[in-house]
Every structure is written in structure tokens, then in C-alpha cells.
mmCIF file of N, CA and C in Angstrom:
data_model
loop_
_atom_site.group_PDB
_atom_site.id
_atom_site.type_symbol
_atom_site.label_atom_id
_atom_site.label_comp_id
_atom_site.label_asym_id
_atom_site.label_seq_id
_atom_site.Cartn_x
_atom_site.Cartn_y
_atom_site.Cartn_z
ATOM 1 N N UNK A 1447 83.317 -46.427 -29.199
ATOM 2 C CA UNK A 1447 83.485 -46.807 -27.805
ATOM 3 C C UNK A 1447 82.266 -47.622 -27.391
ATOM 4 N N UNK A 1448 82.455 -48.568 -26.458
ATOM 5 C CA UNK A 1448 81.307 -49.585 -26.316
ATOM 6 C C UNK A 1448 80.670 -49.394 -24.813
ATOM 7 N N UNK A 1449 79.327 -49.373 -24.759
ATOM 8 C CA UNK A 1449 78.684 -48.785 -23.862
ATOM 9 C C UNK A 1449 79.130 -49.436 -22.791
ATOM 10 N N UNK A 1450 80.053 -50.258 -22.214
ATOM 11 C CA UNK A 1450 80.182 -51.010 -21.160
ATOM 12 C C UNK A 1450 81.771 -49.827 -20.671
ATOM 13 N N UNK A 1451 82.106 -49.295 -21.932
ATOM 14 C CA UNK A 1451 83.470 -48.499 -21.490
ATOM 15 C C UNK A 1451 83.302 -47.110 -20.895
ATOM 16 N N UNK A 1452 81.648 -46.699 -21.496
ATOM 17 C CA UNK A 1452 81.914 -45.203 -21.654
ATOM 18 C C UNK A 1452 81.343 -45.412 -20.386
ATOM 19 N N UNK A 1453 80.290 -46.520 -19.577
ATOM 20 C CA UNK A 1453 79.963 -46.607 -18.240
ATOM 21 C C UNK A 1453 80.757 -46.238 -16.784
ATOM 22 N N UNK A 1454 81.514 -47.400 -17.510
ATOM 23 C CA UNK A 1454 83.179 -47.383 -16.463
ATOM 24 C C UNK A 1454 83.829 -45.937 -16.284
ATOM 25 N N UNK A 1455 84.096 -45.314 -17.324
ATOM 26 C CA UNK A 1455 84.469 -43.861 -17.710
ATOM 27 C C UNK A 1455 84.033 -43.114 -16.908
ATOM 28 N N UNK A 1456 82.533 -42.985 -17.060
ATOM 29 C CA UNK A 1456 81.720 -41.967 -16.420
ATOM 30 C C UNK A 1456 81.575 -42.402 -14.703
ATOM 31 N N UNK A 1457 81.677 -43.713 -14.356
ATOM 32 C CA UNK A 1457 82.359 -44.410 -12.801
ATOM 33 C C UNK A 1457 83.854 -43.623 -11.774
ATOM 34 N N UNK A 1458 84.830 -43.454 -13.209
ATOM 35 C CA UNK A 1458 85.907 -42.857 -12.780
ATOM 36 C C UNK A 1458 87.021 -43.903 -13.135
ATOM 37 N N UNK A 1459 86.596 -45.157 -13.261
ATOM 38 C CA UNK A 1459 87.479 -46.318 -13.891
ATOM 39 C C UNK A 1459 87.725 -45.819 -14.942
ATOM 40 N N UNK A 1460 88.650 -46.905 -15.587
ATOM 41 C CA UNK A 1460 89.558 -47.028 -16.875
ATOM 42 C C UNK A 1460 88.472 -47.578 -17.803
ATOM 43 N N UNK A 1461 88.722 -46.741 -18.938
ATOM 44 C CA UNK A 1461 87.699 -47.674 -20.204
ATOM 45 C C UNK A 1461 88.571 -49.094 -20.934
ATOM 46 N N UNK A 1462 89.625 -48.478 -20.043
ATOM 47 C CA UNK A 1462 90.466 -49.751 -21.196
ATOM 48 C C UNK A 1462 90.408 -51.039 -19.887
ATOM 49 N N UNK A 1463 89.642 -52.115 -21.025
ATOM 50 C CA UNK A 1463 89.671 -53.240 -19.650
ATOM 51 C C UNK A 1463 90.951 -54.021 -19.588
ATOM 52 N N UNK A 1464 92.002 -53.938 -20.188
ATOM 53 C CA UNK A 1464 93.404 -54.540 -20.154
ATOM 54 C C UNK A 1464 93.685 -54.756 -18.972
ATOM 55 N N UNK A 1465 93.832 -53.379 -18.111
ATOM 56 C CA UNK A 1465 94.562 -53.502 -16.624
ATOM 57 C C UNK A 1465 94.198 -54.661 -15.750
ATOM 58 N N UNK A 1466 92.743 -54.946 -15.848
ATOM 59 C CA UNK A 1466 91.819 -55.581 -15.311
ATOM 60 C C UNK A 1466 92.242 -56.814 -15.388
ATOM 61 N N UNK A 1467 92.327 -57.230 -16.677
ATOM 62 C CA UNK A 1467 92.673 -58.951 -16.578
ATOM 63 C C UNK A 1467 94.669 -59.117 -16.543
ATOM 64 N N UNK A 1468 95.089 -58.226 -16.144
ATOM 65 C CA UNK A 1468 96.913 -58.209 -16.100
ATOM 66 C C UNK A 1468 97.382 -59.356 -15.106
ATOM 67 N N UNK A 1469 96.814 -59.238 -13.902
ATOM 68 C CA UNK A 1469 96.828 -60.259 -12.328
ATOM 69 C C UNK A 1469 96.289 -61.399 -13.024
ATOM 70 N N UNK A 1470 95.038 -61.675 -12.990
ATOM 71 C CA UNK A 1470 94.118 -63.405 -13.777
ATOM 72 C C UNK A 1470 95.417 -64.130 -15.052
ATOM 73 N N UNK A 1471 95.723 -62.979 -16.406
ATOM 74 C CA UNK A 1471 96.733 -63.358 -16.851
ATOM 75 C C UNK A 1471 98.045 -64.161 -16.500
ATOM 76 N N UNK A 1472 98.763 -63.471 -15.098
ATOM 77 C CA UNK A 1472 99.692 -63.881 -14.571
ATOM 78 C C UNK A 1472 99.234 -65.363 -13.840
ATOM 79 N N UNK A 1473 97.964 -65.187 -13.315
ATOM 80 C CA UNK A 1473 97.630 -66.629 -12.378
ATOM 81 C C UNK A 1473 97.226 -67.167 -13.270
ATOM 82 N N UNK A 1474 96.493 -67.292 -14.376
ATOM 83 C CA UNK A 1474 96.354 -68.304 -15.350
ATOM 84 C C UNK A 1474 97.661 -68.916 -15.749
ATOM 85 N N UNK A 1475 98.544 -68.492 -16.199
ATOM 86 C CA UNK A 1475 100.030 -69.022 -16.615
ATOM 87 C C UNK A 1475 100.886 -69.415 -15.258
ATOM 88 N N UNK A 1476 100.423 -69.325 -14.094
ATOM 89 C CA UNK A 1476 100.976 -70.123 -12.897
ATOM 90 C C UNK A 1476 100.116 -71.608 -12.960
ATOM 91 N N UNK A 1477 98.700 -71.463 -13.056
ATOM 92 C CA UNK A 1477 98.213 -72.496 -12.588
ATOM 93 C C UNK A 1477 98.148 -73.535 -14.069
ATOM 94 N N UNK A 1478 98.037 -73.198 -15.164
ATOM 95 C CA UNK A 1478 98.822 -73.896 -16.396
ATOM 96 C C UNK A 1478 100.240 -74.534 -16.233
ATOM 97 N N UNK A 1479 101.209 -73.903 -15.749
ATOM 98 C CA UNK A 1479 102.165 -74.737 -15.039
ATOM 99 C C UNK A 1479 102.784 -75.378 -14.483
ATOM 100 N N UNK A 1480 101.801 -74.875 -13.413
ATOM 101 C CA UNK A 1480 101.484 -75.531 -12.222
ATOM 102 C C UNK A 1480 100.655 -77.364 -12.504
ATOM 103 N N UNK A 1481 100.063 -77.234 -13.288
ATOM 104 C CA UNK A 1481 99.215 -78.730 -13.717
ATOM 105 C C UNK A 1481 100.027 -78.744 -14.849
ATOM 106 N N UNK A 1482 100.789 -78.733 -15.121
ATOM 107 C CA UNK A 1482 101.862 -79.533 -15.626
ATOM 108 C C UNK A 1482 101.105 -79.514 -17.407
ATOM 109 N N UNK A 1483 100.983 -78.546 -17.830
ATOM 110 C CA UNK A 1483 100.302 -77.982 -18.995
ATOM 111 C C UNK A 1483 99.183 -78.653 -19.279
ATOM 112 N N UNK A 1484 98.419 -79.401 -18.575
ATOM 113 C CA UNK A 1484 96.861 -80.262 -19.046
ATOM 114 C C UNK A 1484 95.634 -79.320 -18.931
ATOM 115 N N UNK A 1485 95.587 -78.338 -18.497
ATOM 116 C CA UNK A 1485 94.406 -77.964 -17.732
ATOM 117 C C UNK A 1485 94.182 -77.086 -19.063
ATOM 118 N N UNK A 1486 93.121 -77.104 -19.317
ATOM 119 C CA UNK A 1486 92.195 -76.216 -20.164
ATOM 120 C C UNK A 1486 91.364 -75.343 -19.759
ATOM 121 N N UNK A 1487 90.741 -74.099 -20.211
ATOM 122 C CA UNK A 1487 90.289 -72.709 -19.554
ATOM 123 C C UNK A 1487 89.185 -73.507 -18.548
ATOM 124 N N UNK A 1488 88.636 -74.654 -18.887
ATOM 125 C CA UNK A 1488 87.389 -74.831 -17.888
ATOM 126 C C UNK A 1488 88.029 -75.453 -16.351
ATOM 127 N N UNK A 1489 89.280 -76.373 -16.537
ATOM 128 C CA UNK A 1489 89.717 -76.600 -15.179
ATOM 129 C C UNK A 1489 90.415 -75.292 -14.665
ATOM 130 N N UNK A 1490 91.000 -74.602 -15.272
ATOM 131 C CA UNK A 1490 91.506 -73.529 -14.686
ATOM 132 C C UNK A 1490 90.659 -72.391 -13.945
ATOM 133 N N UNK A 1491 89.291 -72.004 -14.768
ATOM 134 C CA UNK A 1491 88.462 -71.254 -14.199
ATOM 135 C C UNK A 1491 88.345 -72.129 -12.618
ATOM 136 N N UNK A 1492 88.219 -73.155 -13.000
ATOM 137 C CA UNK A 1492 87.617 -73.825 -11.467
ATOM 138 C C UNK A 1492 88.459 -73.536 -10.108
ATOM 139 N N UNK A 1493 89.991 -73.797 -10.757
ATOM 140 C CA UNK A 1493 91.166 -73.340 -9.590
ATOM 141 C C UNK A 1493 91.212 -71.795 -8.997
ATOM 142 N N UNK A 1494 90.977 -71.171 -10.390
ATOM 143 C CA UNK A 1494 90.869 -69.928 -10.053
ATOM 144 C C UNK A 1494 90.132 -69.595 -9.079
ATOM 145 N N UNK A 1495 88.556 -69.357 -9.269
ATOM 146 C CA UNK A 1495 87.839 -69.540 -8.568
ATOM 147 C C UNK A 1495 87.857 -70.145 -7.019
ATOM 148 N N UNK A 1496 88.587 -70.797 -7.189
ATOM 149 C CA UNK A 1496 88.921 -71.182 -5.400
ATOM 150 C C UNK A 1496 89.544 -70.463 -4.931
ATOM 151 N N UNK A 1497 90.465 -69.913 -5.695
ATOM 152 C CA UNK A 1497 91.808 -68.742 -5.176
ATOM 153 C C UNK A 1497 90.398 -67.881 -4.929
ATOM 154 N N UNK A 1498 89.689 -66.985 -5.211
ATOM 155 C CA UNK A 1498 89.021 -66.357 -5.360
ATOM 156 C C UNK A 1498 88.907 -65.226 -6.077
ATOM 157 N N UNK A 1499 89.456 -65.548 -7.139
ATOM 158 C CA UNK A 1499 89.868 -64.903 -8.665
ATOM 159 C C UNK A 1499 88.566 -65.057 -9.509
ATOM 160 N N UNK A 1500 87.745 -64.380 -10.352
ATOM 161 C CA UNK A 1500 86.644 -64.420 -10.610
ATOM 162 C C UNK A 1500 86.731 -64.185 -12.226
ATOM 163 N N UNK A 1501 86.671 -64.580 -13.019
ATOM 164 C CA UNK A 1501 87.029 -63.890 -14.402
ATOM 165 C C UNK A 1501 86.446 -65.468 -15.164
ATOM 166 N N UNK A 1502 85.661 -64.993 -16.630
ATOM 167 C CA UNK A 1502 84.921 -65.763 -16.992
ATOM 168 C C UNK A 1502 85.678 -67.047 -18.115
ATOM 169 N N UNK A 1503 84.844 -68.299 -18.248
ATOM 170 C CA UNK A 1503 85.716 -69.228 -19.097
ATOM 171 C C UNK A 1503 86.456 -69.027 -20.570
ATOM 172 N N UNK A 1504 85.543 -67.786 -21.071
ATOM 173 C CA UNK A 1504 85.464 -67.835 -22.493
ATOM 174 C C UNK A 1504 87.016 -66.462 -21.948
ATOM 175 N N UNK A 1505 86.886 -65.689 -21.356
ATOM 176 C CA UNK A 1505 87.879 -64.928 -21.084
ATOM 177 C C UNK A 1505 89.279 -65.123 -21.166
ATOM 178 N N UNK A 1506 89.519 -66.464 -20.039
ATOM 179 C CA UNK A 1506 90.295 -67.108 -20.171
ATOM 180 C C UNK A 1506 90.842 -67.942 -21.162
ATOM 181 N N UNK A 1507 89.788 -68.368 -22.050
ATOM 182 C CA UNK A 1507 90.064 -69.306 -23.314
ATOM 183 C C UNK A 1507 90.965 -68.244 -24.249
ATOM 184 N N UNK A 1508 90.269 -66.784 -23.758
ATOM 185 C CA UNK A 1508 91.074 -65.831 -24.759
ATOM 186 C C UNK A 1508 92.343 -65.440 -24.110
ATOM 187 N N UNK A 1509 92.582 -65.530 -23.252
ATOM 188 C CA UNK A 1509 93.788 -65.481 -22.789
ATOM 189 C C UNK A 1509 94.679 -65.968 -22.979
ATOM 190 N N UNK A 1510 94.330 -67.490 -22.535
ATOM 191 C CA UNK A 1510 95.569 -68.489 -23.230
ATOM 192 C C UNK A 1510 95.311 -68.513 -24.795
ATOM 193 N N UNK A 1511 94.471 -67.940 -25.355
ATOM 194 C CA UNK A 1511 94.971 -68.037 -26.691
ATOM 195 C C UNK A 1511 95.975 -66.889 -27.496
ATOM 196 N N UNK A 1512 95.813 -65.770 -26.560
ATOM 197 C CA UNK A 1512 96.573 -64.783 -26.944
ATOM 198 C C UNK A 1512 98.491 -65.135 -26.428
ATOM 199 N N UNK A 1513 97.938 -66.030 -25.043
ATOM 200 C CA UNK A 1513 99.461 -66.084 -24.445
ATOM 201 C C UNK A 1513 100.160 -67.108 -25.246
ATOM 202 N N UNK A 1514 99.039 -68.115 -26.066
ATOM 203 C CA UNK A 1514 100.050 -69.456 -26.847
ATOM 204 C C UNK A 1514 99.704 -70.383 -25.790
ATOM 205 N N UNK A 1515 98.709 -70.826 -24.508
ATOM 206 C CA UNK A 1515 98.606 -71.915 -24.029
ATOM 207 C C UNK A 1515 98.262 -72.538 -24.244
ATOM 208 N N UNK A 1516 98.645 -73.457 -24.661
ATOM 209 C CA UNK A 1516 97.367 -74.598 -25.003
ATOM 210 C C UNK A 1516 97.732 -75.797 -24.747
ATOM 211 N N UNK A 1517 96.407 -76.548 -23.731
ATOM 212 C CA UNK A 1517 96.830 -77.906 -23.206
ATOM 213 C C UNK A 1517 97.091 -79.146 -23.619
ATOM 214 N N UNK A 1518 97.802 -79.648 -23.456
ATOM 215 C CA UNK A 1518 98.035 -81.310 -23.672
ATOM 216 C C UNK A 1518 97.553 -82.109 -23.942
ATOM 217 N N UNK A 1519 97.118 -82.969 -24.672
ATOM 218 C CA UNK A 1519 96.430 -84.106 -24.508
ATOM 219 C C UNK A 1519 97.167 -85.223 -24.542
ATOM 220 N N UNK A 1520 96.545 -86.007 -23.119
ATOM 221 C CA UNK A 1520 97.556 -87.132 -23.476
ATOM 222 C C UNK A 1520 97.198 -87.835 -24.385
ATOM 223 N N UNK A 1521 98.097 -89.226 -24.562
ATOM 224 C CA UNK A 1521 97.650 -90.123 -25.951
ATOM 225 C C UNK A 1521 96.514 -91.058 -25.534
ATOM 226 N N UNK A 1522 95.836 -91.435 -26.263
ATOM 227 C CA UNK A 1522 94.720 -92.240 -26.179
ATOM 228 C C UNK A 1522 95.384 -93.913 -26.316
ATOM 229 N N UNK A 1523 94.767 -94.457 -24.823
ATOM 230 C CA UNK A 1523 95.479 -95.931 -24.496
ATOM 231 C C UNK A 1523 94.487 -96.569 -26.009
ATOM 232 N N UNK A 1524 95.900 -97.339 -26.271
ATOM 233 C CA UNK A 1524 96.155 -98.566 -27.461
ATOM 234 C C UNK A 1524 96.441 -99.468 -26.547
ATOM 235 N N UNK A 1525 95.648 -100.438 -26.521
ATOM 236 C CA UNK A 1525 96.127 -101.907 -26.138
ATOM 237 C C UNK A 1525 97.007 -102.829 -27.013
ATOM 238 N N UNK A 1526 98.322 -103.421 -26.389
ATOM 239 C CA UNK A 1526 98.915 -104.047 -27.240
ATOM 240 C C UNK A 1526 98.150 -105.630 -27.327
ATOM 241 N N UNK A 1527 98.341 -105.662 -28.572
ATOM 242 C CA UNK A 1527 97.627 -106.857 -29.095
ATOM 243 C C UNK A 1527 98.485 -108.499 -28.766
ATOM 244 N N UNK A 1528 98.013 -109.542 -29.047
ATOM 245 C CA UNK A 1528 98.791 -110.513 -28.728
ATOM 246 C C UNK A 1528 100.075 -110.693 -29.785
ATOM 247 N N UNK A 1529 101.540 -110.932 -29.057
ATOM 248 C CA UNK A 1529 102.659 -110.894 -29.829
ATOM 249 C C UNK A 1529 102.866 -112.775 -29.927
ATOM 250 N N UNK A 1530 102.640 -113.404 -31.236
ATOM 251 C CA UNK A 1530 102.416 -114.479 -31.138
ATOM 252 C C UNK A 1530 104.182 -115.391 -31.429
ATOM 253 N N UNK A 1531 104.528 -114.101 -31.665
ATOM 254 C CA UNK A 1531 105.672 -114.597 -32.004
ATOM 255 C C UNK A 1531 106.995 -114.596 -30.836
ATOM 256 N N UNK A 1532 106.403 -114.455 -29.579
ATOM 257 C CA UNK A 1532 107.336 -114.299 -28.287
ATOM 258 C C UNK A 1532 108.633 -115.154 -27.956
ATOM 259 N N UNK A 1533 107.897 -116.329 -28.710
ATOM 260 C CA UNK A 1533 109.343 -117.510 -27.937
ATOM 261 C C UNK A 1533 108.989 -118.169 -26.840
ATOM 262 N N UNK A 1534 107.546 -118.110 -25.770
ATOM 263 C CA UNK A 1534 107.324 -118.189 -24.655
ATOM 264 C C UNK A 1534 106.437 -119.333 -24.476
ATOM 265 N N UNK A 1535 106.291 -119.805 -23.357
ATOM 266 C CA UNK A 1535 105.361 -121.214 -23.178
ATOM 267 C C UNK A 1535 103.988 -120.189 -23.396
ATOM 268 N N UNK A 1536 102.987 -121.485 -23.944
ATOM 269 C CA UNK A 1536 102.224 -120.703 -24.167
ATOM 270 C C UNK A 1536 100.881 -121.957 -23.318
ATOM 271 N N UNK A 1537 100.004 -121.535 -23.105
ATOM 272 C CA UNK A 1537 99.393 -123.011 -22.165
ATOM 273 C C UNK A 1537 98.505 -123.783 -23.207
ATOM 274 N N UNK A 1538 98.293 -124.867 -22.715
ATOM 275 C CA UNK A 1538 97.970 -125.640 -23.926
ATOM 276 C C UNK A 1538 96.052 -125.134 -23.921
ATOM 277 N N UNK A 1539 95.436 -125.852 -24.713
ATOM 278 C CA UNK A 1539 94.148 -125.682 -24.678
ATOM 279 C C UNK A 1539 93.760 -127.261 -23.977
ATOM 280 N N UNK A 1540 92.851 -126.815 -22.869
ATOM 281 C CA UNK A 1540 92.054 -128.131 -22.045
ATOM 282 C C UNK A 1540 90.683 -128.761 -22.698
ATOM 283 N N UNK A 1541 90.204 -127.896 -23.524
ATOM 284 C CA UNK A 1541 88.853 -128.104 -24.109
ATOM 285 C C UNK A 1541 89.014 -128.937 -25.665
ATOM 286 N N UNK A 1542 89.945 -128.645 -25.806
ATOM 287 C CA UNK A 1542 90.396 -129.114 -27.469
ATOM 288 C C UNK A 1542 89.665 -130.644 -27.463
ATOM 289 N N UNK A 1543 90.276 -131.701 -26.594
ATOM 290 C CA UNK A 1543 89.478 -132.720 -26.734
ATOM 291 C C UNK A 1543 88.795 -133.301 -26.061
ATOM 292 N N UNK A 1544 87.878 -132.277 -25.255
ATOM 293 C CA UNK A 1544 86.660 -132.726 -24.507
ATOM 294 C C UNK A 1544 85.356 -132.799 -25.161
ATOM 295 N N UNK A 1545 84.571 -133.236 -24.675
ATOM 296 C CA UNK A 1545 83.171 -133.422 -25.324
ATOM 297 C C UNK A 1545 82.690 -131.881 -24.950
ATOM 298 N N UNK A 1546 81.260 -131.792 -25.872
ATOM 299 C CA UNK A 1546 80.988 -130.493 -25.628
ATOM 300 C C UNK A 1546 80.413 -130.710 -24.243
ATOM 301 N N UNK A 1547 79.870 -129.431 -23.647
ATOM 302 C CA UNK A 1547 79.417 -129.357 -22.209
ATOM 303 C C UNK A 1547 77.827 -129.649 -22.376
ATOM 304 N N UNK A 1548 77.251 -130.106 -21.434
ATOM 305 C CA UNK A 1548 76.131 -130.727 -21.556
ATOM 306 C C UNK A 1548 74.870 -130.128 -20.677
ATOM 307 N N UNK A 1549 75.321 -129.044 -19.755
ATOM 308 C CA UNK A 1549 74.822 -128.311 -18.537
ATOM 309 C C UNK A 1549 75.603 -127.017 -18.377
ATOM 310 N N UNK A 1550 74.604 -126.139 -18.063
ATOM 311 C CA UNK A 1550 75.314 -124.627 -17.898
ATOM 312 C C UNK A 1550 76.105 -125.094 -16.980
ATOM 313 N N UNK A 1551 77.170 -124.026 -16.972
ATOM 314 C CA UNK A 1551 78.292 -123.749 -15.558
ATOM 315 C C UNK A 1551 79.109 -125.182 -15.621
ATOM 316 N N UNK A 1552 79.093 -125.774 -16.310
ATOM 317 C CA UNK A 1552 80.232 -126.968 -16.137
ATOM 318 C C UNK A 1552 81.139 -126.638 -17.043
ATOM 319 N N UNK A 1553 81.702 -125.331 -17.781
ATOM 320 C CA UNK A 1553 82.705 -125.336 -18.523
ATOM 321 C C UNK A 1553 83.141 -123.449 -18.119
ATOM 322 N N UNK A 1554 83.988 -123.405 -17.785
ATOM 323 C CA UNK A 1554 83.963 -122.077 -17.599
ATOM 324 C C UNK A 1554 85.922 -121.340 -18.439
ATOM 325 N N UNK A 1555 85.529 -120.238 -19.201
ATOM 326 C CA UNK A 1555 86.712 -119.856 -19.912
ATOM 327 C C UNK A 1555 87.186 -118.534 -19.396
ATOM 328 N N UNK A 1556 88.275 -117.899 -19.393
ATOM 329 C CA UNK A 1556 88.486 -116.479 -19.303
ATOM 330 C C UNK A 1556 89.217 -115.820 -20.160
ATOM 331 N N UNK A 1557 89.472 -114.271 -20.081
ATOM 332 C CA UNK A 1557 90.292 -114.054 -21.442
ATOM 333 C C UNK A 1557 90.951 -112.488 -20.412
ATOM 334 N N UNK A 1558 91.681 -111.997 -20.836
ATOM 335 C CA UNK A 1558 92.896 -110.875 -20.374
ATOM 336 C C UNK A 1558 91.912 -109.924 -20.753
ATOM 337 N N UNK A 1559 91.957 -108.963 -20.070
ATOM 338 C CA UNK A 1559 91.596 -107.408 -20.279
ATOM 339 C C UNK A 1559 92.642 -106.180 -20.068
ATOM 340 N N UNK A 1560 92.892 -105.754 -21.361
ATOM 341 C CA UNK A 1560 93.796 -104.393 -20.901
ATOM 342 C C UNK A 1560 92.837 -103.582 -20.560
ATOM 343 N N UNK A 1561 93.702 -102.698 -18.958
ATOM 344 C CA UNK A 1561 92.895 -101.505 -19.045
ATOM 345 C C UNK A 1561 94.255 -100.661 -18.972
ATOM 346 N N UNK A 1562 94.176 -99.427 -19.160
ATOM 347 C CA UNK A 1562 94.944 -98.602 -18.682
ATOM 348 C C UNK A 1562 95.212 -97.875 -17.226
ATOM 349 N N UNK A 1563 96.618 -98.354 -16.563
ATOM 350 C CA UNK A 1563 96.628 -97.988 -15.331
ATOM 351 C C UNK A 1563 96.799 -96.370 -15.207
ATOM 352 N N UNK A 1564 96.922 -95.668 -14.116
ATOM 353 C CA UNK A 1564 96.931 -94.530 -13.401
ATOM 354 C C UNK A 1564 98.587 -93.972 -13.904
ATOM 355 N N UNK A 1565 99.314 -94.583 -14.137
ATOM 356 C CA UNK A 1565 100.814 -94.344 -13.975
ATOM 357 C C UNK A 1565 101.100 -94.784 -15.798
ATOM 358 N N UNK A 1566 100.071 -95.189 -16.668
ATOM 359 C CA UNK A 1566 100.164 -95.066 -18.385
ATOM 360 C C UNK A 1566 100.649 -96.431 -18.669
ATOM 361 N N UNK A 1567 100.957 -97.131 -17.703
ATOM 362 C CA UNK A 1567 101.689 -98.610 -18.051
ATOM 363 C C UNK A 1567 100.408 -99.100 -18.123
#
């Protein structure tokens, strides 16, 4: 028996700490659901905690590992590369037969940036 049980014991509490985490259990698997399975024991402690549910990260990590939770990851943005083979106007090049530039700032180029939006497109 581990001195943190026989404490409780001799308190008048339960040595068995099961009962204890039964409620946190149930709200951990609401608020995992609730975020739409992403949240991992450290965002969840945080929600919890606002509820004013108090129970520690590593606790919880054991929790959802006993319950089978485990979060999502989304996929990591791939930028699609140029499809050269489209069929599509494509613009010509303006520089092809100009002289080179002779002074900063008199030639200016740009190029596309993927980023990944909010909504995965």
C-alpha cells in the first residue's frame, strides 16, 4: 500500500483513488469531443481547468490512454507545385529581350506564395 493511500485511509477517505478521477474521466471524453478529437491532454487540462476541474496533465494523458483517445493530427500543408501541363495561357516573359538593368529598382519581378488558409484550401 502506498503512503499517499494509507494517509487518505487514516483521513476516512477511500484508498482507492479510482472514484476520484470517475467525473474528470467523463469531462475529459466530453471535451475531446467536443473539439472535434484534436485536443491533446495539455489543451484539455487547460479547458478543464476553466470548468474548474483540477486534475493533473500527465493524469489525463493516462486517461485518455486507458480510454483509447488519442488526438488527430491534421495533415501537414503540401503546396501544389506548378502543373505545366494545364492547357492554359500562360504570360509571356517581358525581360527575355531586354537589356540587363543598369540601376537598382528599375526592374522589379514577383513570384506566388502558397500559404495555407484557415478553412485547408
Amino acid at each position: 500500500m502506498s503512503r499517499t493511500a494509507y494517509y487518505r485511509y487514516r483521513r476516512g477517505g477511500s484508498h482507492n483513488a479510482d472514484k476520484k478521477y470517475n467525473r474528470p474521466k467523463h469531462e475529459i471524453r466530453i471535451e475531446f469531443i467536443r473539439n472535434l478529437k484534436r485536443y491533446g491532454s495539455r489543451r484539455i487540462k487547460e479547458s478543464l481547468k476553466q470548468k474548474g476541474i483540477r486534475i493533473g496533465r500527465r493524469k489525463i494523458a493516462e486517461i485518455m490512454r486507458k480510454e483509447g483517445l488519442r488526438a488527430i493530427q491534421p495533415p501537414r500543408f503540401i503546396p501544389r507545385t506548378t502543373d505545366s501541363k494545364h492547357g492554359k495561357r500562360v504570360c509571356r516573359n517581358l525581360l527575355t529581350n531586354q537589356p540587363k538593368p543598369t540601376r537598382p529598382n528599375a526592374v522589379w519581378t514577383s513570384d506566388i506564395t502558397y500559404m495555407p488558409l484557415k478553412g485547408g484550401k
